[in-house]
mmCIF file of C-alpha atoms in Angstrom:
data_model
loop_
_atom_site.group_PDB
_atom_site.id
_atom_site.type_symbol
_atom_site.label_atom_id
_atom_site.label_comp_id
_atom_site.label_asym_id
_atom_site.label_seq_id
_atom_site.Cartn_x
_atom_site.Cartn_y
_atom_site.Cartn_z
ATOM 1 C CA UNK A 407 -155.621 15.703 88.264
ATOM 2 C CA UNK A 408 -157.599 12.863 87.846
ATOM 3 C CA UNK A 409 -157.283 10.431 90.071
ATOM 4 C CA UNK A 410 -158.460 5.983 90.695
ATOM 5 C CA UNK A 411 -158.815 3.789 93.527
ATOM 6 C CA UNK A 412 -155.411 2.706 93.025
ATOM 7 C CA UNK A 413 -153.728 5.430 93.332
ATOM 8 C CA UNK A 414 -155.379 8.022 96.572
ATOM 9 C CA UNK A 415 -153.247 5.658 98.770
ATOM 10 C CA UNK A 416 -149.560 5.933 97.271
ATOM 11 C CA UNK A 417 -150.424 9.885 97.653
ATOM 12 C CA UNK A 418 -151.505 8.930 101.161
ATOM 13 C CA UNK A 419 -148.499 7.775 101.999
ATOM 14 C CA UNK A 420 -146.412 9.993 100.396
ATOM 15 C CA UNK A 421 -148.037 13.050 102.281
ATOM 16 C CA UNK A 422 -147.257 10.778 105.266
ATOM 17 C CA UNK A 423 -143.989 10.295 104.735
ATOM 18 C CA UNK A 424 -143.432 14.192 103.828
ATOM 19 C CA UNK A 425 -144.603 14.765 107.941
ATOM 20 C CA UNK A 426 -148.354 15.768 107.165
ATOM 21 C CA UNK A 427 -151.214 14.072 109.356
ATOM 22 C CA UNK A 428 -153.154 12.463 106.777
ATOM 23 C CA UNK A 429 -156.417 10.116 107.335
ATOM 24 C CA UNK A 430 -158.185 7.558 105.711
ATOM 25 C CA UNK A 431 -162.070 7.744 105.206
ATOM 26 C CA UNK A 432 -163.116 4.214 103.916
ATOM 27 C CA UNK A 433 -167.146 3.437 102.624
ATOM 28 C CA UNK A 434 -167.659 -0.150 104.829
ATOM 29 C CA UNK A 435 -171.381 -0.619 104.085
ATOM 30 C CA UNK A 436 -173.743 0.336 101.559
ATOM 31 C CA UNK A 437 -177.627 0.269 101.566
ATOM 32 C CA UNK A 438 -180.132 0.797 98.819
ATOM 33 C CA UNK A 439 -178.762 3.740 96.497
ATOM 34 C CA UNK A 440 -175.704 4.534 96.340
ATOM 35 C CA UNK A 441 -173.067 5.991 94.746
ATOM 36 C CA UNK A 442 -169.913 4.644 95.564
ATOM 37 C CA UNK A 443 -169.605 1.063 96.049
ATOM 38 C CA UNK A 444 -167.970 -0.559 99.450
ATOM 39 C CA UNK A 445 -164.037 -0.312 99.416
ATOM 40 C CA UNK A 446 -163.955 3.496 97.939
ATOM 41 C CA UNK A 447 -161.912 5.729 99.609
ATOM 42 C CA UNK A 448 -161.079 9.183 100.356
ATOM 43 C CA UNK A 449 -157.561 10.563 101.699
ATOM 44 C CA UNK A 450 -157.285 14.035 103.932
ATOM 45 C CA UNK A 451 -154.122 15.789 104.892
ATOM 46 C CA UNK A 452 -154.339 18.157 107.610
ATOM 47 C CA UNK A 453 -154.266 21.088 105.078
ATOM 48 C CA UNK A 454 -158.146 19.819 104.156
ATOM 49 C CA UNK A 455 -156.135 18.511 100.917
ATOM 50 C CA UNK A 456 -158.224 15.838 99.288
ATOM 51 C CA UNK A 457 -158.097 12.749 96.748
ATOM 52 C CA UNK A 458 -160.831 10.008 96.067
ATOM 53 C CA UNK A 459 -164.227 10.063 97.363
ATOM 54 C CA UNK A 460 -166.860 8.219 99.394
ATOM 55 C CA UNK A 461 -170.520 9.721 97.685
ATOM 56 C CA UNK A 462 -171.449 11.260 94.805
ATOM 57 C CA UNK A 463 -170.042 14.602 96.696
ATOM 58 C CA UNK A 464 -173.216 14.538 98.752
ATOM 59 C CA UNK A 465 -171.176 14.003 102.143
ATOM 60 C CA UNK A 466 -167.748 14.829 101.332
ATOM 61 C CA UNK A 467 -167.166 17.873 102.855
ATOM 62 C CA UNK A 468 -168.655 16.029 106.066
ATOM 63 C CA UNK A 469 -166.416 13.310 105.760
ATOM 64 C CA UNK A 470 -163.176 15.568 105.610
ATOM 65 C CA UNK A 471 -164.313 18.021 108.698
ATOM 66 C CA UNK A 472 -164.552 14.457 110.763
ATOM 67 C CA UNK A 473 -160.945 13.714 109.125
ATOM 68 C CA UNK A 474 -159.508 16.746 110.258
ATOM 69 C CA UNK A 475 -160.894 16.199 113.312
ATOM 70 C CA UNK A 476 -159.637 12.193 113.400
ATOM 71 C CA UNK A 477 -155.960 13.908 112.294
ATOM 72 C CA UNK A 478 -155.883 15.916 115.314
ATOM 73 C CA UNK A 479 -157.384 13.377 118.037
ATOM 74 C CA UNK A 480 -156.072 10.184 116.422
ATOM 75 C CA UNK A 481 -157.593 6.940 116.577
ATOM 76 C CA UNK A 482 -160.891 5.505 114.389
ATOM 77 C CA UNK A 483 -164.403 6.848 113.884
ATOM 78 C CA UNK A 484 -167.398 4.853 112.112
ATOM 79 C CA UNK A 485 -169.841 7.634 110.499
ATOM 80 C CA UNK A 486 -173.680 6.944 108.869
ATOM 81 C CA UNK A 487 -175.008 9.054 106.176
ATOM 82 C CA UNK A 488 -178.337 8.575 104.704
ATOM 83 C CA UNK A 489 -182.026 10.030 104.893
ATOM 84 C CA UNK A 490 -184.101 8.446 107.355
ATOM 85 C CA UNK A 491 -183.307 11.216 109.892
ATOM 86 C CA UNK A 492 -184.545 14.539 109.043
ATOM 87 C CA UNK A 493 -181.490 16.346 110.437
ATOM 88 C CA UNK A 494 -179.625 15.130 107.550
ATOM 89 C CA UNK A 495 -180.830 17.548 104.628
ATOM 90 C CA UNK A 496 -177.481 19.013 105.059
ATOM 91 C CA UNK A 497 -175.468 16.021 103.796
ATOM 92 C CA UNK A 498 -178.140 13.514 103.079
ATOM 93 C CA UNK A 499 -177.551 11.427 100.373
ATOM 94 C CA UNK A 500 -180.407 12.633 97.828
ATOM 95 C CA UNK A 501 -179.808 9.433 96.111
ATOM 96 C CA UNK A 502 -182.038 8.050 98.925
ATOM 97 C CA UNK A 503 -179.168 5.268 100.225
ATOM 98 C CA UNK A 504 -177.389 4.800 103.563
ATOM 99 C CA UNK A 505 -173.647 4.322 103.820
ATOM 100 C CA UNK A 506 -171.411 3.705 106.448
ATOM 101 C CA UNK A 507 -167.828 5.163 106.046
ATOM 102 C CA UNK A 508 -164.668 4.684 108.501
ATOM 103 C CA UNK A 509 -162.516 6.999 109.019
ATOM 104 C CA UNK A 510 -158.676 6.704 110.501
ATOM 105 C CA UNK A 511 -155.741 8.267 110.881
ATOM 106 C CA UNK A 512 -152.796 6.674 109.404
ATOM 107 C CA UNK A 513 -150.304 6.263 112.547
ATOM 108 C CA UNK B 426 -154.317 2.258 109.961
ATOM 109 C CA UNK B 427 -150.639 1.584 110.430
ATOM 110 C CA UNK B 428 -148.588 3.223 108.000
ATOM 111 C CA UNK B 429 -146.634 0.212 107.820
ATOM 112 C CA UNK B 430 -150.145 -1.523 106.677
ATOM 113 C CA UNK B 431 -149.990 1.244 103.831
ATOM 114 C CA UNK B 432 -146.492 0.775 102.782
ATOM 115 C CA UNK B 433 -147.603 -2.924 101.688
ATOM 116 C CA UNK B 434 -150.207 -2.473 100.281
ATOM 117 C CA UNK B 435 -149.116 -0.202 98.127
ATOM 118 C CA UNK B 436 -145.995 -2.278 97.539
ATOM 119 C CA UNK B 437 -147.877 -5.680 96.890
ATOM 120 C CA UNK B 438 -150.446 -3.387 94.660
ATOM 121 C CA UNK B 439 -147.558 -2.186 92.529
ATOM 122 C CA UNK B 440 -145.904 -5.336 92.277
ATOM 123 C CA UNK B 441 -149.521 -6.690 90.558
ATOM 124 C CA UNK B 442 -150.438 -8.674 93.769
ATOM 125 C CA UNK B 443 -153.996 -8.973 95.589
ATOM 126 C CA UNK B 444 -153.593 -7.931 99.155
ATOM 127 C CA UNK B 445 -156.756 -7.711 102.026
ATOM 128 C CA UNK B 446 -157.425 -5.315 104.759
ATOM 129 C CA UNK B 447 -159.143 -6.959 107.776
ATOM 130 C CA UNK B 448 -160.361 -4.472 110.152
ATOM 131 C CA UNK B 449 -162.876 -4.449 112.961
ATOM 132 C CA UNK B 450 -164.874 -2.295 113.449
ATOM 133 C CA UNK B 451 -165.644 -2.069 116.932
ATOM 134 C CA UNK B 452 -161.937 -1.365 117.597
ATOM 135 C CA UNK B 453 -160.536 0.247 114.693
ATOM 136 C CA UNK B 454 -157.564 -2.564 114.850
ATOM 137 C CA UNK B 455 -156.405 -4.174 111.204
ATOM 138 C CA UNK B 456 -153.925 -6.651 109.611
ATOM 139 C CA UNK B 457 -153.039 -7.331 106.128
ATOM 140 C CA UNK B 458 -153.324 -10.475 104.326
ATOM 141 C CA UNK B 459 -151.272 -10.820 101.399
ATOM 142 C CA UNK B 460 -153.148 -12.832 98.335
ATOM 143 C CA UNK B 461 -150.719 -15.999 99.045
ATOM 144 C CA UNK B 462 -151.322 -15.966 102.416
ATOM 145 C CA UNK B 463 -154.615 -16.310 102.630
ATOM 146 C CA UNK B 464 -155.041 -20.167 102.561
ATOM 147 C CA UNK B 465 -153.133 -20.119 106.153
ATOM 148 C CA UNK B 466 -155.432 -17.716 107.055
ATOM 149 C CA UNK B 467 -158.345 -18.348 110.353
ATOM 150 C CA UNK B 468 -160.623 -16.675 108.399
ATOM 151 C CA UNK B 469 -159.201 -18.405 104.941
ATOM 152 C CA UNK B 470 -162.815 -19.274 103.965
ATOM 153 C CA UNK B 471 -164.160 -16.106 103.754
ATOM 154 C CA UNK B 472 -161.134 -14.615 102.755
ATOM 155 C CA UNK B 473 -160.820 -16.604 99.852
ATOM 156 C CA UNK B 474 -164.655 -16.150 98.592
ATOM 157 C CA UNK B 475 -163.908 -12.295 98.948
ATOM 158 C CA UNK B 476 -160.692 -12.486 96.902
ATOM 159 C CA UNK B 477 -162.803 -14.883 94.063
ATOM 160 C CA UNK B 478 -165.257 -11.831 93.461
ATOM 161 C CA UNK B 479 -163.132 -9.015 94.193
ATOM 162 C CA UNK B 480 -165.776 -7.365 96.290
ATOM 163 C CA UNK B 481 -165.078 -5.822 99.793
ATOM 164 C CA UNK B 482 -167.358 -6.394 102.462
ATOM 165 C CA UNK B 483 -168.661 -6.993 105.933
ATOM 166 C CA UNK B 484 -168.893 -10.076 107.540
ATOM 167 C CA UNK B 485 -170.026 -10.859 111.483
ATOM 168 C CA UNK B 486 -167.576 -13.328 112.890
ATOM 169 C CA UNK B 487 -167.854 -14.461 116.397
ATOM 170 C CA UNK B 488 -170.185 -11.496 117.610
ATOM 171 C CA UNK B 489 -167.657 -8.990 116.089
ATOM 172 C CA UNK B 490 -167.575 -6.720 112.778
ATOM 173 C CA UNK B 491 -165.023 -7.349 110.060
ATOM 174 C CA UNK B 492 -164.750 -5.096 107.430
ATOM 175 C CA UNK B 493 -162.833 -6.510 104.758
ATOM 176 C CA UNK B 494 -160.990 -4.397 101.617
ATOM 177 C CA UNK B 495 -160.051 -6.235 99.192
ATOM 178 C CA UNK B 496 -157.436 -5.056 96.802
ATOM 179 C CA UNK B 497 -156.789 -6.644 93.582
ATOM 180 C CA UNK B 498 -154.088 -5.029 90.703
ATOM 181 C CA UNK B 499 -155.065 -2.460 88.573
ATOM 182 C CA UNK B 500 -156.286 -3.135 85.226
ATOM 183 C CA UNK B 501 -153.452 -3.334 82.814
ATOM 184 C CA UNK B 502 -153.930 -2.622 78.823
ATOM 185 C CA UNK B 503 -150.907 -3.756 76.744
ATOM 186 C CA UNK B 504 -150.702 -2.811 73.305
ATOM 187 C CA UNK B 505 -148.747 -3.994 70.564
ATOM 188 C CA UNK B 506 -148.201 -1.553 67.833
ATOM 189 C CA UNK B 507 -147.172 2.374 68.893
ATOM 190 C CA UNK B 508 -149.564 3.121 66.016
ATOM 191 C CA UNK B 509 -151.873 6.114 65.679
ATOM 192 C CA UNK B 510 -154.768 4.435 67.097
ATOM 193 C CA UNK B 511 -152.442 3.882 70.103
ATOM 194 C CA UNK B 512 -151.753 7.587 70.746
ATOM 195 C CA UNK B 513 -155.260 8.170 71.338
ATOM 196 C CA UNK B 514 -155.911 4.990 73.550
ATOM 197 C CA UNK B 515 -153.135 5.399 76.169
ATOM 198 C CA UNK B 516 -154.749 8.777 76.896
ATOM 199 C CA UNK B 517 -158.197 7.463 77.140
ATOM 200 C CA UNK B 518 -156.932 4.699 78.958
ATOM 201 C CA UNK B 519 -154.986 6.311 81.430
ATOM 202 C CA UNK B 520 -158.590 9.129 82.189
ATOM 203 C CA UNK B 521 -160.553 5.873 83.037
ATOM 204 C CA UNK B 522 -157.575 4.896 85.147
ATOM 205 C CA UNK B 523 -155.986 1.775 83.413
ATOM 206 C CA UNK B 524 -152.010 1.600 82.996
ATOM 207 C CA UNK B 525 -150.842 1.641 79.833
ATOM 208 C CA UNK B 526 -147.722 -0.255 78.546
ATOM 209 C CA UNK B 527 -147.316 0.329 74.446
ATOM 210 C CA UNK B 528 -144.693 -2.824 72.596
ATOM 211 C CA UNK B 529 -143.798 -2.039 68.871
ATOM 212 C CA UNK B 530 -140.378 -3.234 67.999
ATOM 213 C CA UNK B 531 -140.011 -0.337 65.107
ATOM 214 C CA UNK B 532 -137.863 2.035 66.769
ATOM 215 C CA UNK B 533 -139.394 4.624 64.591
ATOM 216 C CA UNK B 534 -143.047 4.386 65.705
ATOM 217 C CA UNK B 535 -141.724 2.965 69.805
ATOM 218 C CA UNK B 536 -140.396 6.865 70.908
ATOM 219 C CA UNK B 537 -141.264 9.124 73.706
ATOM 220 C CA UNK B 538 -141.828 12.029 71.503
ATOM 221 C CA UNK B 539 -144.689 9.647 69.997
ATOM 222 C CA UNK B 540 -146.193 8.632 73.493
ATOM 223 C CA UNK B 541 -145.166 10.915 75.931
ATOM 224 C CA UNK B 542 -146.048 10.212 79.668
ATOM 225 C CA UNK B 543 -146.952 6.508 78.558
ATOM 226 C CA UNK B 544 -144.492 3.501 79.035
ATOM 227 C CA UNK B 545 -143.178 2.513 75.510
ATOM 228 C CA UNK B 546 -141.066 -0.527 74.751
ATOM 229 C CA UNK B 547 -139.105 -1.107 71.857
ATOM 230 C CA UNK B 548 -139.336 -4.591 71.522
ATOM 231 C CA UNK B 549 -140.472 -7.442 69.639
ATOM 232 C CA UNK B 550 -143.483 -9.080 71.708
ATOM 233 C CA UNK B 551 -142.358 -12.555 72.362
ATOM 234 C CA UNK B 552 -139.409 -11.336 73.925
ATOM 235 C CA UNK B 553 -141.018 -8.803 76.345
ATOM 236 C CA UNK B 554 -144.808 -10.713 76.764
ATOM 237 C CA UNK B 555 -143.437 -13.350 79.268
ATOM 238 C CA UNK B 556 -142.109 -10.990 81.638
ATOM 239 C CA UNK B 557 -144.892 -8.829 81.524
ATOM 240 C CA UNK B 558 -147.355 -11.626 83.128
ATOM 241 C CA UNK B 559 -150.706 -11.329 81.489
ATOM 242 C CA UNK B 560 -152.914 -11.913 84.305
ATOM 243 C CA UNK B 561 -156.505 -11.972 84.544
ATOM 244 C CA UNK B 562 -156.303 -7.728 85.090
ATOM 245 C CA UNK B 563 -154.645 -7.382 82.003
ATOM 246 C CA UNK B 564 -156.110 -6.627 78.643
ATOM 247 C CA UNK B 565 -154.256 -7.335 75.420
ATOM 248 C CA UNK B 566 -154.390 -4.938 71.829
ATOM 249 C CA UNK B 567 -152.894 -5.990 69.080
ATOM 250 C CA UNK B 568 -152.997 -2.959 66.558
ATOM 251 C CA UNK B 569 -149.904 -3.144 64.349
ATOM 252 C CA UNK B 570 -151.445 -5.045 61.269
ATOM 253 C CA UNK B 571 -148.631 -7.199 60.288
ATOM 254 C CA UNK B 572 -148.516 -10.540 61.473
ATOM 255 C CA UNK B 573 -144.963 -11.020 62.075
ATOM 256 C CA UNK B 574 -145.648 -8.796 65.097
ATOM 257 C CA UNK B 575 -149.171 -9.135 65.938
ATOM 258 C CA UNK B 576 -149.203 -13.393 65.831
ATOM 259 C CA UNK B 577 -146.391 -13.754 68.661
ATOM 260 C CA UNK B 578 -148.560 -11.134 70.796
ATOM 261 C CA UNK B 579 -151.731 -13.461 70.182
ATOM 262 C CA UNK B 580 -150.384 -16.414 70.376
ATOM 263 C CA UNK B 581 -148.736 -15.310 74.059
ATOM 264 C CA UNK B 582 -152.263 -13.659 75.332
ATOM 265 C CA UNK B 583 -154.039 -17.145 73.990
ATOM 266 C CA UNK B 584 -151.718 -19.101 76.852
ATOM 267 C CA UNK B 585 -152.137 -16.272 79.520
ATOM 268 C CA UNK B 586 -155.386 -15.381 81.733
ATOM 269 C CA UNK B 587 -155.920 -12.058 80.502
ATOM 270 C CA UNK B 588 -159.235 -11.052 80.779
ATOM 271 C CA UNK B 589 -159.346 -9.472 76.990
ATOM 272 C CA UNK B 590 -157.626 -9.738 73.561
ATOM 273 C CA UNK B 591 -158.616 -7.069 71.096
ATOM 274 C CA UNK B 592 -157.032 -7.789 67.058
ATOM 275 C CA UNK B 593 -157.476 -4.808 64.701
ATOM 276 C CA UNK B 594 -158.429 -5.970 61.288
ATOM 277 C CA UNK B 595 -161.078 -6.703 58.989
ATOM 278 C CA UNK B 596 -163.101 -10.200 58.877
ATOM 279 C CA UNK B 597 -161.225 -10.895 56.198
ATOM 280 C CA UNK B 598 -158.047 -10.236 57.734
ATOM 281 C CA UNK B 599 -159.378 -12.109 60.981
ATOM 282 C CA UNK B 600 -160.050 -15.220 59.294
ATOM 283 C CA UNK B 601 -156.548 -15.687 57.472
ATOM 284 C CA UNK B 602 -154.838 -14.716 61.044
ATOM 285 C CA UNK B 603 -157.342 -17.497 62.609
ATOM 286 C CA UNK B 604 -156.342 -20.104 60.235
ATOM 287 C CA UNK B 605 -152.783 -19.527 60.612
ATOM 288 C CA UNK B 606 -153.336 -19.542 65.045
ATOM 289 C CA UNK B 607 -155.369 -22.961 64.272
ATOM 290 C CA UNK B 608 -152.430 -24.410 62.668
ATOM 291 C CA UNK B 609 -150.471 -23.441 65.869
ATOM 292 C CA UNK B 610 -152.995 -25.902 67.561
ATOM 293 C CA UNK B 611 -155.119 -23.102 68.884
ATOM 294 C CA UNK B 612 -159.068 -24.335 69.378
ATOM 295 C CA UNK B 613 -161.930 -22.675 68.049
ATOM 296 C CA UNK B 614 -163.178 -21.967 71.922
ATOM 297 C CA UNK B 615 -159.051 -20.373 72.454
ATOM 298 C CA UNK B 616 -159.868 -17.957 69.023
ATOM 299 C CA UNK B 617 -162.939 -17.103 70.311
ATOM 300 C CA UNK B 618 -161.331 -15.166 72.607
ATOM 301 C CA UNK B 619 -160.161 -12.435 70.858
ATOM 302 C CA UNK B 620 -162.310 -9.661 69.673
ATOM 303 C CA UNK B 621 -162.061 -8.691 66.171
ATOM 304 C CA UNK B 622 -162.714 -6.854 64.329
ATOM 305 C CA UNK B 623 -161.183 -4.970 67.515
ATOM 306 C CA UNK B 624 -163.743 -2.562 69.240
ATOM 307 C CA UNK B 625 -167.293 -2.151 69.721
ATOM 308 C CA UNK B 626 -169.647 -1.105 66.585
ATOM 309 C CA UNK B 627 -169.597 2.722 67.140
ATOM 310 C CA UNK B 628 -169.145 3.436 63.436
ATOM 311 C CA UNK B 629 -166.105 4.998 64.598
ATOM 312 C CA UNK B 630 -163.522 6.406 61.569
ATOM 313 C CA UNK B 631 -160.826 8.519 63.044
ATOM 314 C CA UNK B 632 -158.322 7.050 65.292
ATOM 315 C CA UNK B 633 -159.449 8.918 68.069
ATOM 316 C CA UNK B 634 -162.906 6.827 67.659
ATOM 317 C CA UNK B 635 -161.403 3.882 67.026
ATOM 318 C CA UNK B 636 -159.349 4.504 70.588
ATOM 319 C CA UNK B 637 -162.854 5.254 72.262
ATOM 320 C CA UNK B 638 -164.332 1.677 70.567
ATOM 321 C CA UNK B 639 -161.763 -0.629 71.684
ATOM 322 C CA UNK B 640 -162.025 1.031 75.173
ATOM 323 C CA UNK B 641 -165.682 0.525 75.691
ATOM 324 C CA UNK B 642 -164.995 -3.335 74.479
ATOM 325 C CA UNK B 643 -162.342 -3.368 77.425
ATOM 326 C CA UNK B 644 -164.586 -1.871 79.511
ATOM 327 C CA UNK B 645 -167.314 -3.932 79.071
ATOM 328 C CA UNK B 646 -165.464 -7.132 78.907
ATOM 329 C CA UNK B 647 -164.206 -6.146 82.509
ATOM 330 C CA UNK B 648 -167.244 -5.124 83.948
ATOM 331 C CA UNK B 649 -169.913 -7.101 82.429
ATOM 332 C CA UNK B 650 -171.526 -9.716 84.866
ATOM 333 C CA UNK B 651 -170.620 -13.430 83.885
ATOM 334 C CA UNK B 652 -172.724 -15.643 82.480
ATOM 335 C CA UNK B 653 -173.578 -18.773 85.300
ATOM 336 C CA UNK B 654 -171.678 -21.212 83.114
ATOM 337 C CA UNK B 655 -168.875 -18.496 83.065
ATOM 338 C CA UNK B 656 -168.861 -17.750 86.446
ATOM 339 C CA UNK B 657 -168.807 -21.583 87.917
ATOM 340 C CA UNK B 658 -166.096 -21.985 85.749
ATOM 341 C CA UNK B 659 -163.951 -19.076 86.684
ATOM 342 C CA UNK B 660 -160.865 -19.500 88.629
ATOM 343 C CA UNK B 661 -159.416 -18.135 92.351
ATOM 344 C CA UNK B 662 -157.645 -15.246 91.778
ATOM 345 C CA UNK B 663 -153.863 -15.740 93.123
#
């Protein structure tokens, strides 16, 4: 299923409602590159279930561990993604940006 | 986020209302402003600019982070006529994620059978177009060919915000239906509104081109950056 902006967030709230911990990753701030623009967002249930997305798939599966992770400890985490530090081959953005994506968990 | 928070906003984003998430950053904590509510807001300057563009952002206000999400409706295509060429739209539409709603008032051609998953009213168009509220997310296509449908759809997107009108026809066809809109007191700026013949010049022949056409003239009617004189002149969004 395809799925828009619009919609990730009635399916976020419907897993809610259903009794799954679900969590919201948003993209806050954009520099250079990138593929997404501010305001796209991904939803996680705690089954690792996922709509939307933050990157062009370059940091997604990042983004969803630290959502599983916000799920289980609750509260709000601010993550950076781009390629200044070398580290970051794993899920650098090879578009050459930086983004900034928050992540809750809806409570 | 609260699901409370999420409850209206998708609420206020189904009922075709903007709505803005304020968070900060440093804390995690949010509130919602609803698009009428943002004139009483402290931050109702910035607020409002964001709403006018659309865009989401951050902004630094009094030595803390905002992050602002601004949601505005879907885009909306309406199309009058539940023609062939309309089949093949409301699928394209509804992959590039635009709802769909299809107005033909011939009971024969207005059936689920014909447009299955795809909201279809049987209806003439001036008695459904007023309800429908053609705001400036909506796009208009008027695809039946007869004027005694297509004019009433017309001459209701001509008095309504929407962002596009799209008139299948030939020039030929296009000038007669101008002439008669002119004699409803419609300007030469108001006609230039409408795109016709409908869709972009693709050479497109089959219905299922013609679909693909008219939704890259939606598209880039939605997307395309304004002109300065367009943009100065463009109005809050509400």
């Amino acid at each position: 299923m395809l799925t828009t902006d619009d919609d990730i967030l009635v399916h976020a709230e419907t897993w809610k409602r259903s009794g799954k911990g679900v969590a919201v990753a948003t993209v806050v701030d954009t520099w250079g590159s990138a593929p997404r623009p501010v305001g796209s967002q991904l939803v996680v249930d705690q089954d690792g279930n996922f709509l939307g997305s933050v990157s062009g798939g370059c940091v997604e599966g990042d983004v969803i561990t630290e959502g599983l992770d916000i799920i289980e400890a609750g509260g709000s985490k601010l993550l950076e993604f781009g390629v200044a530090d070398e580290t970051a081959w794993r899920v650098g953005l090879s578009c050459g940006g930086k983004i900034r994506i928050l992540v809750q968990r809806i409570d | 986020m609260r699901l409370e928070h999420l409850a209206v906003l998708n609420q206020e984003r189904a009922a075709r209302r903007a709505v803005l998430l304020v968070t900060d950053l440093a804390s995690g904590q949010q509130r919602l402003v609803k698009g009428d509510d943002v004139a009483a807001d402290p931050l109702a300057d910035i607020l409002a600019d964001r709403l006018r563009l659309g865009k989401s952002g951050t902004v630094e206000q009094e030595g803390r982070s905002l992050f602002i999400n601004v949601h505005v409706p879907p885009v909306r295509l309406v199309v009058i006529g539940a023609v062939h060429v309309s089949q093949a739209l409301a699928e394209l539409a509804r992959t590039v994620g635009i709802d769909v709603i299809i107005i033909d008032p011939r009971t024969a051609f207005a059936t689920s059978e014909r447009f299955p998953s795809t909201r279809v009213i049987a209806a003439w168009p001036e008695e459904v177009l007023p309800d429908l509220n053609l705001d400036r997310f909506s796009a208009l296509a008027v695809l039946t060919h007869d004027p005694k449908i297509d004019d009433p759809a017309l001459i209701a997107g001509l008095r309504s915000a929407c962002f596009y009108i799209g008139a299948l026809g030939s020039r030929k066809t296009h000038a007669a239906r101008c002439g008669r809109l002119a004699a409803r007191q419609f300007s030469d700026d108001d006609l230039a509104r409408i795109h016709a013949p409908i869709g972009l010049d693709i050479g497109a022949v089959s219905p299922a081109e013609i679909a693909v056409s008219i939704l890259g003239e939606i598209i880039l009617a939605l997307r395309r950056k304004p002109t300065r004189a367009e943009a100065t002149q463009s109005e809050p969004v509400g």
